[in-house]
Short mmCIF file of C-alpha atoms and ligand atoms in Angstrom, two decimals:
data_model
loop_
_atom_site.label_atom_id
_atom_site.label_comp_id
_atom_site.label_asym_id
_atom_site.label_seq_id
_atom_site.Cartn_x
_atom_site.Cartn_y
_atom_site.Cartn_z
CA UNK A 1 0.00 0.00 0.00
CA UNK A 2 1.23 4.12 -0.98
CA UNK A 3 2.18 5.61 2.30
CA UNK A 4 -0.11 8.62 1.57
CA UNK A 5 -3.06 5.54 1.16
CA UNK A 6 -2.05 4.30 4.71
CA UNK A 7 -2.17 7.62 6.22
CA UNK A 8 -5.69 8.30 4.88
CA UNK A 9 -6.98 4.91 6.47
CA UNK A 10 -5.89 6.23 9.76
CA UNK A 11 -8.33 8.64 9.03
CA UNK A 12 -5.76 11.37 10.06
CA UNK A 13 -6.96 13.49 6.82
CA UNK A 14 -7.51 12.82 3.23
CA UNK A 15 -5.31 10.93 0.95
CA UNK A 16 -4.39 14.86 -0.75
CA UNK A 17 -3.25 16.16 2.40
CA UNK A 18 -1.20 12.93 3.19
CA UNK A 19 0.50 13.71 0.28
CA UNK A 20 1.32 16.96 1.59
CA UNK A 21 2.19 15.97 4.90
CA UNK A 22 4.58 13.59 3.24
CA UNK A 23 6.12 16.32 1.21
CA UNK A 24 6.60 18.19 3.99
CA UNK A 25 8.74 15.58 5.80
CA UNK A 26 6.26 15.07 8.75
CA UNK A 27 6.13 11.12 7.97
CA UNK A 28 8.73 8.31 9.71
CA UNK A 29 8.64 5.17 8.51
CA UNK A 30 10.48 2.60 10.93
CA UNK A 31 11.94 5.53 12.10
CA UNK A 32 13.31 7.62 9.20
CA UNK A 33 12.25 10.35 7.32
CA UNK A 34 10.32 9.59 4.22
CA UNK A 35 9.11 12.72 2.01
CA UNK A 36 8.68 10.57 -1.13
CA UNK A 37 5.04 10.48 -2.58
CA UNK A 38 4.40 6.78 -3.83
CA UNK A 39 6.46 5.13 -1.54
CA UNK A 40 5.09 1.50 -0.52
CA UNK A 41 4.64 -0.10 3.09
CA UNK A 42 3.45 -2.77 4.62
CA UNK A 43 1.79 -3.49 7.59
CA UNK A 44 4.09 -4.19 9.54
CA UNK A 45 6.15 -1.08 8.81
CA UNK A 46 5.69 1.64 11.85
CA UNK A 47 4.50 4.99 10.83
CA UNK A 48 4.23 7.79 12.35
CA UNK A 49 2.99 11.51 11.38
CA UNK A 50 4.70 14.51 13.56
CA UNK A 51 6.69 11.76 15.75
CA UNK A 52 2.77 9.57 16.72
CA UNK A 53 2.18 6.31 15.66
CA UNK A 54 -0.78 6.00 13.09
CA UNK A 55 -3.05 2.93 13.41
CA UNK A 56 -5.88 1.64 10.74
CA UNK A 57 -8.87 3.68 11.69
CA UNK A 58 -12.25 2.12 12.81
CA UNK A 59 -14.81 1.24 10.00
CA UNK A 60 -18.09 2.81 10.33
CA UNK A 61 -20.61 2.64 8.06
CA UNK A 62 -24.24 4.34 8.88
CA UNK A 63 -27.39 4.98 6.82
CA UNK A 64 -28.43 8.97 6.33
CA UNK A 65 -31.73 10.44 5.42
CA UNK A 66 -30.65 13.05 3.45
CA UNK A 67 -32.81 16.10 3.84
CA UNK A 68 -33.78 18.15 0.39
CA UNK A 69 -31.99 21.08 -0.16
CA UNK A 70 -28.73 19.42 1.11
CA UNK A 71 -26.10 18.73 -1.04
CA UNK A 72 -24.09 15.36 -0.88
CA UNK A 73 -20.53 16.66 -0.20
CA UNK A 74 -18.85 17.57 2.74
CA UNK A 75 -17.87 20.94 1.66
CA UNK A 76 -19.33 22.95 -1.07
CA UNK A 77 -17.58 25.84 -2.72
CA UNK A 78 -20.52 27.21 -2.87
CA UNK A 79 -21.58 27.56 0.79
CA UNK A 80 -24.91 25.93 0.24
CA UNK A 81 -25.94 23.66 2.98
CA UNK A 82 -24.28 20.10 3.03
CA UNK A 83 -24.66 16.83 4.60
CA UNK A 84 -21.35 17.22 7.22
CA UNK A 85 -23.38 18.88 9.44
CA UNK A 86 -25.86 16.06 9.95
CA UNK A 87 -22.92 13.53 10.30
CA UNK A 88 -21.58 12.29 13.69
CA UNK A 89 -18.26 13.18 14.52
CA UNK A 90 -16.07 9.68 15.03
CA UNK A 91 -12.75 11.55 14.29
CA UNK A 92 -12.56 9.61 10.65
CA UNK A 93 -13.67 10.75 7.18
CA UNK A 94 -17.08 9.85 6.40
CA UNK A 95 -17.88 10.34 2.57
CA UNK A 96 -21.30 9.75 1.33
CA UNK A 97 -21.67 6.31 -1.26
CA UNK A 98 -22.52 7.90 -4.44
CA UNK A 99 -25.12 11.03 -4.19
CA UNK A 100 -28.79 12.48 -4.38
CA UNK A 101 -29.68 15.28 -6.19
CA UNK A 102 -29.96 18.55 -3.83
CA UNK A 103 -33.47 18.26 -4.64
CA UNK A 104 -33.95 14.56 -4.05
CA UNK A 105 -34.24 13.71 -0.11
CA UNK A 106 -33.75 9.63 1.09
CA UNK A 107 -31.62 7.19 2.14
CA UNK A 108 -27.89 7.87 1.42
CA UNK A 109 -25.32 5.32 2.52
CA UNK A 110 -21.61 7.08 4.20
CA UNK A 111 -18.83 5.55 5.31
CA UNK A 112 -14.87 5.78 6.12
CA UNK A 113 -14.51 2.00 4.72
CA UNK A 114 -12.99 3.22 1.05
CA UNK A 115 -12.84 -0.84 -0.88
CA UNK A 116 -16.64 -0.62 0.62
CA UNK A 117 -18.03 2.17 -1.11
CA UNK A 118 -16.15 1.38 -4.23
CA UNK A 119 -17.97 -2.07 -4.41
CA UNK A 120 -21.37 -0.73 -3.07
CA UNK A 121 -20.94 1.78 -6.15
CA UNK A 122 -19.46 -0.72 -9.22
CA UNK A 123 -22.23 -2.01 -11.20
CA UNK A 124 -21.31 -5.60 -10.99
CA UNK A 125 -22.75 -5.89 -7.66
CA UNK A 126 -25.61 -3.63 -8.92
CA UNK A 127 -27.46 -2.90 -5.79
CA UNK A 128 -31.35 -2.21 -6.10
CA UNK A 129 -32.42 1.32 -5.34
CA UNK A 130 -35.51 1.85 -5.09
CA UNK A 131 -37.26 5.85 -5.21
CA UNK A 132 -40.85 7.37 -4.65
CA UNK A 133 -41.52 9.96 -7.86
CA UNK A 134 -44.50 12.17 -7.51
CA UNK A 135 -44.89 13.22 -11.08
CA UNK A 136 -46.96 14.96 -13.30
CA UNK A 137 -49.69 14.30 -14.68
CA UNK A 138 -51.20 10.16 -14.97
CA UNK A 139 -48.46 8.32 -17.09
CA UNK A 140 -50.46 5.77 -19.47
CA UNK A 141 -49.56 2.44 -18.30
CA UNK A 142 -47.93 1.71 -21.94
CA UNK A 143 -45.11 4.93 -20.65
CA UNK A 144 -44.70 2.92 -17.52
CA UNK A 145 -43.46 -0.09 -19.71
CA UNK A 146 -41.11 2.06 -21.37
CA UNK A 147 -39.72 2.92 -17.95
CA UNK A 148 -39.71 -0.69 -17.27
CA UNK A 149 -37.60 -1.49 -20.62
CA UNK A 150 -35.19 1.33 -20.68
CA UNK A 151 -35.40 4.79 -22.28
CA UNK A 152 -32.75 7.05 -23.99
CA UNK A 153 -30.82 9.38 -21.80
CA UNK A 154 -28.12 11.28 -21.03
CA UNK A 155 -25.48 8.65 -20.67
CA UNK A 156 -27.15 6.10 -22.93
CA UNK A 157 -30.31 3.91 -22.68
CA UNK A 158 -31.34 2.76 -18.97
CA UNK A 159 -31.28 -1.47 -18.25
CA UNK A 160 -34.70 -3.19 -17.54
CA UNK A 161 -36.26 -1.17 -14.19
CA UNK A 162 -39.21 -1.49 -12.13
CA UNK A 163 -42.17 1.15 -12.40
CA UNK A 164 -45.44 0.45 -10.24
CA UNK A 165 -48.59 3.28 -9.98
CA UNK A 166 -48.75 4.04 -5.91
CA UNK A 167 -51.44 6.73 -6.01
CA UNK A 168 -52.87 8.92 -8.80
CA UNK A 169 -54.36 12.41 -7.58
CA UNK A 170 -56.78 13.29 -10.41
CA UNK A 171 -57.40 16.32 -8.46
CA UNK A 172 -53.52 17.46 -8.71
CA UNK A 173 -53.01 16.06 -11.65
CA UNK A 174 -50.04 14.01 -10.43
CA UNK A 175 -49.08 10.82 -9.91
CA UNK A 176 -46.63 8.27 -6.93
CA UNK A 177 -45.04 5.73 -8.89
CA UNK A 178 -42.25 3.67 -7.75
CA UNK A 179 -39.37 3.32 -9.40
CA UNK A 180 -36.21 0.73 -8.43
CA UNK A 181 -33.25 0.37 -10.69
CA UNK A 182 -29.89 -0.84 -10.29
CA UNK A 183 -27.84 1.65 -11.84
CA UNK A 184 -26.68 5.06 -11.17
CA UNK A 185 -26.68 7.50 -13.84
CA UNK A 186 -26.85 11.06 -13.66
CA UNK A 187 -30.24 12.04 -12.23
CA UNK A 188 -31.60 9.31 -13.46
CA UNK A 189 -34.84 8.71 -12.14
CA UNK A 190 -35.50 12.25 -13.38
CA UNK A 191 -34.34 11.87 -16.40
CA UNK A 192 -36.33 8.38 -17.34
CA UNK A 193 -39.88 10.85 -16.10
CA UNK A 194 -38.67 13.47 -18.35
CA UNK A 195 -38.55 10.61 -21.17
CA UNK A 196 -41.72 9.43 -20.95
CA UNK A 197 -43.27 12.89 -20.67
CA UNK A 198 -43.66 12.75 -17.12
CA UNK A 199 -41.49 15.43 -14.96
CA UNK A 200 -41.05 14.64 -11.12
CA UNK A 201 -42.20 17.24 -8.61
CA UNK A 202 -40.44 14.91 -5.75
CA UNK A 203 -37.95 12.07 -5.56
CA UNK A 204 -37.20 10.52 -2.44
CA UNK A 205 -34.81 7.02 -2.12
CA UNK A 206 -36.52 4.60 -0.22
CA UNK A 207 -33.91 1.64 -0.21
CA UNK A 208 -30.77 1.02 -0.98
CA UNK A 209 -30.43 -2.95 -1.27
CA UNK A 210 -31.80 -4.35 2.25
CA UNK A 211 -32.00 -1.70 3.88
CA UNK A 212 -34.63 0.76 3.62
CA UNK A 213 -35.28 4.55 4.78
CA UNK A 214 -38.29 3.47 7.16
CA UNK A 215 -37.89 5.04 10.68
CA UNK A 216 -35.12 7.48 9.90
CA UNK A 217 -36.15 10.87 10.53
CA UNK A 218 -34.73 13.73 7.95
CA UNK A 219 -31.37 14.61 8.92
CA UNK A 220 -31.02 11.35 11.07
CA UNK A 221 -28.51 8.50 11.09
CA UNK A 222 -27.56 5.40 12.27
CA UNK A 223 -24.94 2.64 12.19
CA UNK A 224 -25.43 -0.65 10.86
CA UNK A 225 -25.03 -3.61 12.91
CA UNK A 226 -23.25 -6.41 12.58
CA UNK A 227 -25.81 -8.46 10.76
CA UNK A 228 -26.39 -5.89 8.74
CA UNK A 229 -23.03 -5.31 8.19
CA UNK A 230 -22.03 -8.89 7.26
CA UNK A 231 -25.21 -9.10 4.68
CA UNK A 232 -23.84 -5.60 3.21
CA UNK A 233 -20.26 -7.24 3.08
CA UNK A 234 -21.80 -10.36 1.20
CA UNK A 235 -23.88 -9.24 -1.40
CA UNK A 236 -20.79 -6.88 -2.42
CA UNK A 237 -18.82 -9.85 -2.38
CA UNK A 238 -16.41 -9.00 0.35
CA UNK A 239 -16.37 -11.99 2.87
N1 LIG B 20 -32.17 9.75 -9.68
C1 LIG B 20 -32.33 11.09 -9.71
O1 LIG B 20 -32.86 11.64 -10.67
N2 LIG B 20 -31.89 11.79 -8.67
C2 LIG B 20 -31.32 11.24 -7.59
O2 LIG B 20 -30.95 11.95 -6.67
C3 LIG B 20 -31.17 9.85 -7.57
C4 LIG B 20 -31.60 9.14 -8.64
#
């Protein structure tokens, strides 16, 4: 493993400002100086940053109901509100498992377990997510089929989904369907409604794989347990 990789699973800082650290001749390895970037250690080398031993950092990994109007980073140039402040402070790095729209409000998966999120992410393991549109108007049930085989969009044509009715409000004029796919394109969901003619007013993820948004409050998280935790590690093939 790169030294500046090691120092970012300490959860000391990011893997950029290891680098920098490094640079800066901060980091001993078994001892002596080492302001190399790319050099390789094991486990059993010692390191330390500013003369203290680093350690592998505890893994958490926690579901989030992300709150609309949030955005999923932890720091947005911006200055518009951002999930950090909803997230627990553990002393490690917490990064959110691929994103939600601003708009979009439901269950976001973060964690400080890096070969995790990559796997929760790749689209061999293709994890079902499954969202609640509201969206205008009362799609025919022959548009819901196209949802179901794939439409065009940005980013190419969208694999085989799942589109049920929930509830249509003839009074509104809109419609709940519920949508679960297994990829993650760029607003997807709201780009497959704007195919079939159908724009969404509201998009909220209800389930990410087995575990589902139920009983989380906006703004609210919670670890996964060890059950949990083992199924996650299963289905992404870890374990
Ligand atoms: N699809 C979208 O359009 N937006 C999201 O946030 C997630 C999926």
């Amino acid at each position: 493993m790169r030294l500046h990789v090691r120092i970012a699973h300490s959860g000391l800082c990011s893997r950029r400002a290891a680098e920098k650290i490094i640079l800066e001749g901060r980091v001993h390895v078994n001892g002596s100086v080492v302001n190399e970037l790319g050099f390789k250690v094991t486990e059993d080398d010692e390191v330390a940053v500013d003369g203290r031993v680093i350690t592998e950092a505890k893994k958490y990994t926690m579901l989030f109901h992300k709150p609309a109007g949030v955005v999923t980073t932890l720091n947005d140039p911006q200055g518009r509100p951002t999930i950090a402040r909803y997230l627990p402070n553990y002393g490690v790095q917490l990064k959110p498992v691929g994103r939600l729209d601003m708009d979009t409000d439901g269950l976001l998966i973060v964690t400080n377990d890096g070969d995790l999120a990559l796997r929760i992410t790749h689209p061999r393991y293709g994890l079902e997510k499954e969202y609640q549109a509201i969206v205008e108007g009362i799609p025919e049930e022959r548009e819901m089929d196209r949802l179901r085989r794939g439409v065009m969009i940005e980013g190419g044509k969208t694999a085989p989904a799942k589109a049920e009715y929930v509830f249509v409000d003839e009074k509104k004029m809109t419609t709940s369907i519920r949508i679960t796919i297994h990829e993650g394109k760029k607003r997807q969901v709201r780009q497959m409604c704007d195919a079939i003619g159908h724009p969404v007013i509201r998009l909220t993820r209800l389930r990410i794989g087995p575990f589902f948004l139920r009983g989380l409050q906006p703004g609210e998280c919670r670890l996964l347990g060890k059950v949990e935790m083992d199924q996650l590690r299963r289905m992404v093939g870890l374990d």
